[in-house]
C-alpha positions as MATLAB code, in Angstrom:
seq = 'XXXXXXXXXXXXXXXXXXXXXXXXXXXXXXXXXXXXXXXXXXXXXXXXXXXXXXXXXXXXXXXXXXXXXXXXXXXXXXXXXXXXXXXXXXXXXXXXXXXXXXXXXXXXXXXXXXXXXXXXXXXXXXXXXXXXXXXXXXXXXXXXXXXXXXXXXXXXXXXXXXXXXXXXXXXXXXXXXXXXXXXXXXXXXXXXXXXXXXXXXXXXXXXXXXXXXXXXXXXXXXXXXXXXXXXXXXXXXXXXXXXXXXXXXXXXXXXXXXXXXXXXXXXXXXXXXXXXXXXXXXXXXXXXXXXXXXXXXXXXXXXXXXXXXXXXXXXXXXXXXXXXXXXXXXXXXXXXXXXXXXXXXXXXXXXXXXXXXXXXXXXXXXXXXXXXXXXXXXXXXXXXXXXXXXXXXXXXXXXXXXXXXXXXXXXXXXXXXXXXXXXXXXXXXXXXXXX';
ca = [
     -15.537   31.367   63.480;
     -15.780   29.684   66.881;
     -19.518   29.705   68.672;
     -20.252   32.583   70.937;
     -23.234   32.705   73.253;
     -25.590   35.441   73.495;
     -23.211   37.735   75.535;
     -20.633   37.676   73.065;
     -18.076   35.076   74.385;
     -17.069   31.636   73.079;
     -18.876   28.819   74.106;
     -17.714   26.265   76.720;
     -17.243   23.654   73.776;
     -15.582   25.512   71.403;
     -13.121   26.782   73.684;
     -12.648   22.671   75.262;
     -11.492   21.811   71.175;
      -9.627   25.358   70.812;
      -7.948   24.268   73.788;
      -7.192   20.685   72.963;
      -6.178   22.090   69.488;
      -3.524   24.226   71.482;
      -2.261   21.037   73.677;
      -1.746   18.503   70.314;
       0.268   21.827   69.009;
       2.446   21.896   72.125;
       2.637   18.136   72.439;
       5.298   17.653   69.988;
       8.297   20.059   71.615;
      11.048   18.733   73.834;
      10.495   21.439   77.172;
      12.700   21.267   79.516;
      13.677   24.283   82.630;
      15.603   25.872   80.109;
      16.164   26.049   76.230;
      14.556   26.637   72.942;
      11.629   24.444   74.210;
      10.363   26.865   76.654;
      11.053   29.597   74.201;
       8.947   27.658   71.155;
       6.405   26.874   73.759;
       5.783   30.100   75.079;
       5.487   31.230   70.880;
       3.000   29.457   70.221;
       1.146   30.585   73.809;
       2.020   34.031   72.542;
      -0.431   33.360   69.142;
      -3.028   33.415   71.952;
      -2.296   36.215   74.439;
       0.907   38.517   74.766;
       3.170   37.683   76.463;
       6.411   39.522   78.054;
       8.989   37.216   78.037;
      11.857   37.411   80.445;
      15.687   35.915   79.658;
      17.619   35.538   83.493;
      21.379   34.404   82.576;
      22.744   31.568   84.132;
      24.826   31.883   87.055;
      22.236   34.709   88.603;
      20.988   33.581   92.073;
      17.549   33.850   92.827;
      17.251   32.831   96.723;
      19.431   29.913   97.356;
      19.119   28.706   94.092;
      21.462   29.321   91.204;
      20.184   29.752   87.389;
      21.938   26.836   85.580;
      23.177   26.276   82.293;
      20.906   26.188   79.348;
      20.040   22.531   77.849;
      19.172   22.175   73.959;
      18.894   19.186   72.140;
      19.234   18.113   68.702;
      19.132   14.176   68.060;
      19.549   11.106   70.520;
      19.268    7.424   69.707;
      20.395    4.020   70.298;
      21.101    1.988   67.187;
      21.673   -1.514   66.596;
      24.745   -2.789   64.455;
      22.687   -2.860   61.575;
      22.031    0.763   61.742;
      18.838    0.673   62.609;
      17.785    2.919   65.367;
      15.857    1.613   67.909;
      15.431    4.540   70.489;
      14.811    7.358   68.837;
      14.707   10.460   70.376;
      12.339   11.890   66.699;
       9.926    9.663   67.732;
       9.471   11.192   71.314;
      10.969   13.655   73.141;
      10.255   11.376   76.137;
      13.172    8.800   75.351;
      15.947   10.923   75.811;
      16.542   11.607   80.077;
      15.859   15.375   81.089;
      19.238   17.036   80.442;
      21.608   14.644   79.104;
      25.162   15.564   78.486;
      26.260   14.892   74.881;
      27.525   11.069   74.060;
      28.778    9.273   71.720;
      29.949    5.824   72.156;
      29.517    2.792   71.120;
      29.154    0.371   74.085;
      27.655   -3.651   74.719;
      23.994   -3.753   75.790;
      25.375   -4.999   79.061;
      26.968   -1.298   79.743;
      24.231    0.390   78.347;
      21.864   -1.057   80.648;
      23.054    1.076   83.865;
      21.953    4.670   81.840;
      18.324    3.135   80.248;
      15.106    3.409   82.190;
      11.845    1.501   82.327;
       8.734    1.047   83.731;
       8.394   -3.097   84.766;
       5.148   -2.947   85.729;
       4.088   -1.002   82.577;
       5.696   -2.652   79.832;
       4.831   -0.759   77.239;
       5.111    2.965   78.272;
       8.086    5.575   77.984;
       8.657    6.562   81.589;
       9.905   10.599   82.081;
      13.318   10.937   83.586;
      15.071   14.180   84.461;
      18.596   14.900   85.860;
      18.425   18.866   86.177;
      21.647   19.189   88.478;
      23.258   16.104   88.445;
      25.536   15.586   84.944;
      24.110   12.382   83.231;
      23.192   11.015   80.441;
      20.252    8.154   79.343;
      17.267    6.599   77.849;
      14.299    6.160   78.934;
      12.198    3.045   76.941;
       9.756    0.954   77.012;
      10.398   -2.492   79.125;
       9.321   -4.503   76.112;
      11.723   -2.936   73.700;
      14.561   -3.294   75.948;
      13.150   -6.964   76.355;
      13.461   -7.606   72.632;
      17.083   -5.991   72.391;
      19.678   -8.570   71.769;
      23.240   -8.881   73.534;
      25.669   -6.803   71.377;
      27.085   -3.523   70.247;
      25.166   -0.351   70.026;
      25.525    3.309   68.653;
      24.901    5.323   71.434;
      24.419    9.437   70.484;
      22.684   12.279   72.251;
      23.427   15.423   70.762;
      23.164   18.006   73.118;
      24.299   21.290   75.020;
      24.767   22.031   77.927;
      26.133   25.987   78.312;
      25.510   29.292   79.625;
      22.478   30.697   78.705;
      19.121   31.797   80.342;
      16.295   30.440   81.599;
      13.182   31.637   79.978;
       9.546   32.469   81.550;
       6.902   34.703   80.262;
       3.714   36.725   82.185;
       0.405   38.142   80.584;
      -0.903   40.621   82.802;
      -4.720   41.492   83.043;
      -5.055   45.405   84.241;
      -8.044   45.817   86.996;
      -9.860   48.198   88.703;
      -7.206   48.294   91.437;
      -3.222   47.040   91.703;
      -3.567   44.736   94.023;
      -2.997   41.082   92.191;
      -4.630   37.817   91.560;
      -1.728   34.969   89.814;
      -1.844   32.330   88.209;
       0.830   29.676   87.426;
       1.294   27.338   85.461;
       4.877   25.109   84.357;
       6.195   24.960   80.914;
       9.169   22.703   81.439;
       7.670   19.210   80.586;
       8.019   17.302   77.363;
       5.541   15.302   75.640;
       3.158   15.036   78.366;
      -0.417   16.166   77.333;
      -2.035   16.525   81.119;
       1.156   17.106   83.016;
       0.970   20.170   82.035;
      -0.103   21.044   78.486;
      -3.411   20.820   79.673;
      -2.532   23.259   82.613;
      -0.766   25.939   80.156;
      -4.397   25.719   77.683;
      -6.854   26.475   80.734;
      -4.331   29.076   81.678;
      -4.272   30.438   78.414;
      -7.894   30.425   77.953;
      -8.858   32.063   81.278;
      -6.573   34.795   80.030;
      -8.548   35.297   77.190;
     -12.049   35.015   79.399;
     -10.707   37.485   81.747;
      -9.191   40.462   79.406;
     -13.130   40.566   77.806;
     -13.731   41.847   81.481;
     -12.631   44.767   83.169;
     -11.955   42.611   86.319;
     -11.847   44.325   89.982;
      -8.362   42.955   90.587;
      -5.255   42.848   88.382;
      -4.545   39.207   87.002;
      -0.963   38.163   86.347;
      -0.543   34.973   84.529;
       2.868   33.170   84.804;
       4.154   30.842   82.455;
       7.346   29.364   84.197;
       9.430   26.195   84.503;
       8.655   24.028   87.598;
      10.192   25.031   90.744;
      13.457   27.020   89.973;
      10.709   29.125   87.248;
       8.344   29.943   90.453;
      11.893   30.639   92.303;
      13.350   33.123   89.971;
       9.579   34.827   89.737;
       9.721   35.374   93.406;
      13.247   36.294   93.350;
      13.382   38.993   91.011;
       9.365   40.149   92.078;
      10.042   40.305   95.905;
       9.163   44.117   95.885;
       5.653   43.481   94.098;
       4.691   40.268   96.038;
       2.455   42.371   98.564;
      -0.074   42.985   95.864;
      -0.607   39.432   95.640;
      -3.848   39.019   97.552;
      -5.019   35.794   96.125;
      -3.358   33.191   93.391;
      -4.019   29.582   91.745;
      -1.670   27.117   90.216;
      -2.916   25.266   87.791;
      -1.861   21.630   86.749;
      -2.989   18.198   85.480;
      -6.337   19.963   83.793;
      -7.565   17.862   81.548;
      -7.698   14.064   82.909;
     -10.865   12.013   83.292;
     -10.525   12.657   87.182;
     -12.794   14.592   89.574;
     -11.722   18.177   90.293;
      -8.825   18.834   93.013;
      -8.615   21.964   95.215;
      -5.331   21.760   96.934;
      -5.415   24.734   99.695;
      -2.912   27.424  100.725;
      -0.450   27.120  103.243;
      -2.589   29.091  105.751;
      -5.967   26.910  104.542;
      -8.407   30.006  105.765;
      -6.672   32.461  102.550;
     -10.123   33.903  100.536;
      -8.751   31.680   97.309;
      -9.348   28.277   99.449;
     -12.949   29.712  100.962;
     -13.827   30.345   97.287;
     -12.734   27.256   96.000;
     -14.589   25.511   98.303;
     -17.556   27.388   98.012;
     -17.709   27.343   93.975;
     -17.024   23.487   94.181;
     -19.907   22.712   96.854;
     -22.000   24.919   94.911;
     -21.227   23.833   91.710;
     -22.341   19.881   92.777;
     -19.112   18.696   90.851;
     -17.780   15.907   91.833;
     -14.588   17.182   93.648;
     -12.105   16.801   96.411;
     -10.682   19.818   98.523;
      -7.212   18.640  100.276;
      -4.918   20.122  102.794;
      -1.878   21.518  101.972;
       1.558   19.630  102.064;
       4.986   20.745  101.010;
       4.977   18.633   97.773;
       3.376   19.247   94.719;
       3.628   21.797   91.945;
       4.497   25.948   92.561;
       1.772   26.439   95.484;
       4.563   25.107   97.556;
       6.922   28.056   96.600;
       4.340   30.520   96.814;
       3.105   29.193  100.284;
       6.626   28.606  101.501;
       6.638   30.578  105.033;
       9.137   33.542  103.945;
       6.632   34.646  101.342;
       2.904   33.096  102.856;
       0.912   33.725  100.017;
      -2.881   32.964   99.435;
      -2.164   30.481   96.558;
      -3.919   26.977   96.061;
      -3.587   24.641   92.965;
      -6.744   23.498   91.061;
      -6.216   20.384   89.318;
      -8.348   16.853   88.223;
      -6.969   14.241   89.359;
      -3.694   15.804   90.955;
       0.840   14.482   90.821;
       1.185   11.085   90.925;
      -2.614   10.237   91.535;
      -2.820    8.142   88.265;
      -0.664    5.408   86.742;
      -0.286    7.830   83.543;
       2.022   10.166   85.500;
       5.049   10.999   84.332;
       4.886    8.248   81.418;
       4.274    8.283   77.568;
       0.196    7.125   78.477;
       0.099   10.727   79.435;
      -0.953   11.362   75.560;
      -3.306   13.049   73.692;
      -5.954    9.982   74.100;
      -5.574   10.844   78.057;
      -6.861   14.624   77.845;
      -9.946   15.615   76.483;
     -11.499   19.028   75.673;
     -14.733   17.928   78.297;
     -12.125   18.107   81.028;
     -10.614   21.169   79.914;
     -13.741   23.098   79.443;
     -14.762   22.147   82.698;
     -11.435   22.800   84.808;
     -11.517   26.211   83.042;
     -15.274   27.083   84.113;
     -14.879   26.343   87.749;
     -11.781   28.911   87.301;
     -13.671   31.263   85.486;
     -16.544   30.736   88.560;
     -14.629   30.757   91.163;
     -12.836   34.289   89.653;
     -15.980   35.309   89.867;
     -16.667   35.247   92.800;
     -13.330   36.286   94.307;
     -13.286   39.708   91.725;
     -16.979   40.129   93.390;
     -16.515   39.582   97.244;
     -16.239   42.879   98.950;
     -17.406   44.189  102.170;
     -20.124   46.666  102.694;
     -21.382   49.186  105.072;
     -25.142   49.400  105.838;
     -25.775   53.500  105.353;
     -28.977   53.113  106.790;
     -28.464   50.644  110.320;
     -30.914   51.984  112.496;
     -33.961   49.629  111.597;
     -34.522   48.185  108.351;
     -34.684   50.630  105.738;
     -37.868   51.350  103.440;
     -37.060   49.279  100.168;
     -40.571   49.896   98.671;
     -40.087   53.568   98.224;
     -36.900   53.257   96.618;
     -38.199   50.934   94.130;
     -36.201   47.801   95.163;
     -39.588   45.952   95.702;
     -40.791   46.734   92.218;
     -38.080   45.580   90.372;
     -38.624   41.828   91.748;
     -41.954   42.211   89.714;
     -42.698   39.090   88.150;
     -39.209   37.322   88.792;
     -39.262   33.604   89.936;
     -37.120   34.396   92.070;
     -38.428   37.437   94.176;
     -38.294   35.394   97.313;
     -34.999   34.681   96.741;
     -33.694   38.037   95.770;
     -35.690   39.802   98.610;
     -34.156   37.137  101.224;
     -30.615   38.466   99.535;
     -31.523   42.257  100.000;
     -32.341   41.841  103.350;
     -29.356   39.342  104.533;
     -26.703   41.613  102.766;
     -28.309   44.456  104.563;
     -28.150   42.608  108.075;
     -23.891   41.808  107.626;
     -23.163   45.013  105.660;
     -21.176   45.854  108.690;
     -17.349   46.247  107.656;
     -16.896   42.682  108.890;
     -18.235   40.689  106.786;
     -17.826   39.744  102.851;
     -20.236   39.065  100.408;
     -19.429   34.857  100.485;
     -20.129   35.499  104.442;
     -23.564   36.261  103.346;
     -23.793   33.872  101.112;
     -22.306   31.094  103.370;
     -24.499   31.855  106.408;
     -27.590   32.506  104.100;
     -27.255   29.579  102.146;
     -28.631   31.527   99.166;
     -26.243   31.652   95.992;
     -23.295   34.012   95.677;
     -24.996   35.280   92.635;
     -28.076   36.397   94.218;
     -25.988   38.147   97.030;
     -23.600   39.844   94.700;
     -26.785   41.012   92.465;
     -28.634   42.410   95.210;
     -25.580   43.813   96.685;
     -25.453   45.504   93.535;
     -28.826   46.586   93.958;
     -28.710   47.661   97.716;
     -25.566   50.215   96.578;
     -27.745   51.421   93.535;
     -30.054   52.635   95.712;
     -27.438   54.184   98.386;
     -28.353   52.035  100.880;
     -24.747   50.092  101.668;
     -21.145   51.378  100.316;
     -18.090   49.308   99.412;
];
């Protein structure tokens, strides 16, 4: 049985190996934005929490995009004219090119070369290669294999479909105190690539788990979609529901070596990017908070200006910001549980704070109110902290005025959010402030 800590839940170090157990599970499937990837994928999630899983047919249009055809693949290689197969799609799902149309030819090295893909400067890594909505077909290799090839004839087969079909995401949703919604998103349409983002879909998974031993204040959706037309399709067919979305986080790249990354909203001053930023200073974790752009992961659909949500993307070291990216080095050597456990305890902090930062009203305005006689004094007893928690009484007191949240008071205190939130706690106990 995994480690718990005294309050009953797992330990940060057991869940960093439960989670890396969960990414060298996933590591092996070919995902792509549609197909029996995605569906094996969100299977095994399923083991972990449930998960509804939606089917939308291809052809449907969701905004100005268009469902396409489903994309399943069997076997792809390149053999020599001995036989011997010397890209081999078994060996990683990386070597085939994102949506291929079937081939099979037989064609000199000196044709093949125009549909085979390499990275020069990295001779020895598999880059990743898609072509979603443009029908090709290729390989993707290492430069010193295709160095070693000689001139002659090779087998060339990719056995795949592409036809109408569906494209497949699932959501686990977290009932709270009230309807109004906190999401979180994560992709499930890359292959073999254990921080881009198996390592995103674990910490999601995990702070799924965290959150439904709660009973949280606000109602957590988790979203498991494919990248970009997956975050499309959710909007599309949720455009009634996206109101309720008061805060959201995409989550991505989660388990690298790399400092922590806070990407912000759109609008930069949403209560997800003041939290972040608030959690991360706190925390003393080496981090970096950057402004939004309009490239990146699913905070850009989220953000974009038709819907304006309060969505930011938490990752380590984020797209593109390490050679790794987007090649076979992305392994399972690359992530580690340390990472993990750590990207998914700033989550679980920041949450925290977000499901605990409400405004109050001071019942009793006129003067400062008598907190001796109701006992609010006594209970700081012997605490090391009774400074602390007396300067929190009296602060939350001072901005309980409609106005202003509990991170205001923590913010222009400079005392923790915990010690607001508990004597904000206390303060309402005692009928002093209401929510």
């Amino acid at each position: 049985m995994a480690p718990v800590t005294a309050a009953g839940e797992q330990s940060t170090t057991s869940a960093g190996e439960e989670m890396y157990a969960l990414v060298e599970r996933l590591y092996p499937l070919c995902r792509s934005i549609t197909g029996d990837g995605v569906r094996a994928t969100l299977e095994i999630v399923g083991e972990y929490v449930p998960l509804q899983v939606h089917e939308v047919p291809t052809g449907t249009q969701v905004l100005d995009w268009t469902v396409p055809q489903e994309w399943n693949i069997r076997d792809a290689y390149i053999a020599d004219g001995a036989g011997n197969r010397v890209v081999d799609f078994a060996a990683s799902s990386l070597h085939v090119l994102g949506y291929s149309v079937p081939v099979s030819q037989t064609m000199p090295l000196s044709e093949l070369r125009g549909h085979l893909h390499t990275l020069p400067d990295h001779p020895a890594w598999v880059p990743y290669r898609t072509s979603y909505y443009q029908p090709e077909w290729g390989f993707c290799l290492a430069q010193e294999t295709l160095d070693a090839l000689p001139d002659g004839e090779y087998e060339v087969r990719i056995d795949s479909t592409l036809a109408d079909g569906h494209l497949t995401y699932a959501e686990h949703v977290i009932a709270g105190q009230v309807p109004d919604e906190v999401i979180v998103s994560c992709h499930v349409c890359h292959p073999s690539l254990a921080n881009d983002n198996l390592a995103g879909i674990a910490v999601a998974t995990f702070l799924a788990r965290a959150l439904a031993r709660q009973t949280p204040y606000y109602t957590y959706r988790f979203i498991f979609a494919p990248g970009t037309i997956g975050a499309i399709t959710w909007l599309a067919r949720n455009a009634e529901r996206v109101e309720r979305v008061k805060h959201g986080l995409v989550l991505a790249c989660a388990g690298d070596p790399g400092r922590l990354t806070y990407k912000q909203s759109r609008r930069g001053d949403a209560e997800i990017d003041r939290v972040m930023r608030h959690v991360l200073a706190a925390s003393e974790r080496p981090h970096h908070v950057a402004e939004f752009t309009p490239y990146g992961y699913d905070e850009r659909q989220f953000c974009s200006p038709g819907f304006d949500l309060g969505v930011g993307s938490l990752s380590r070291t984020p797209y593109a910001g390490y050679p790794e990216y987007h090649t076979s080095a992305d392994n399972l050597d690359f992530v580690s549980p340390g990472a993990m456990a750590d990207t998914l305890a700033v989550c679980r902090e920041a949450f925290a704070v977000l499901d605990r930062n409400r405004r109050y009203v001071n019942l009793s305005p006129y003067g400062e109110p008598q907190l001796g006689r109701r006992g609010l004094y006594d209970s700081l007893g012997g605490r090391s902290d009774a400074k602390q928690a007396q300067m929190a009484m009296l602060w939350v007191l001072s901005l309980s005025d409609g106005e202003h949240a509990l991170l205001d008071v923590a913010e222009r205190s400079g005392l923790p959010f915990d010690a607001v939130a508990a004597a904000a706690d206390a303060l309402h106990g005692a009928g002093l402030i209401k929510a």
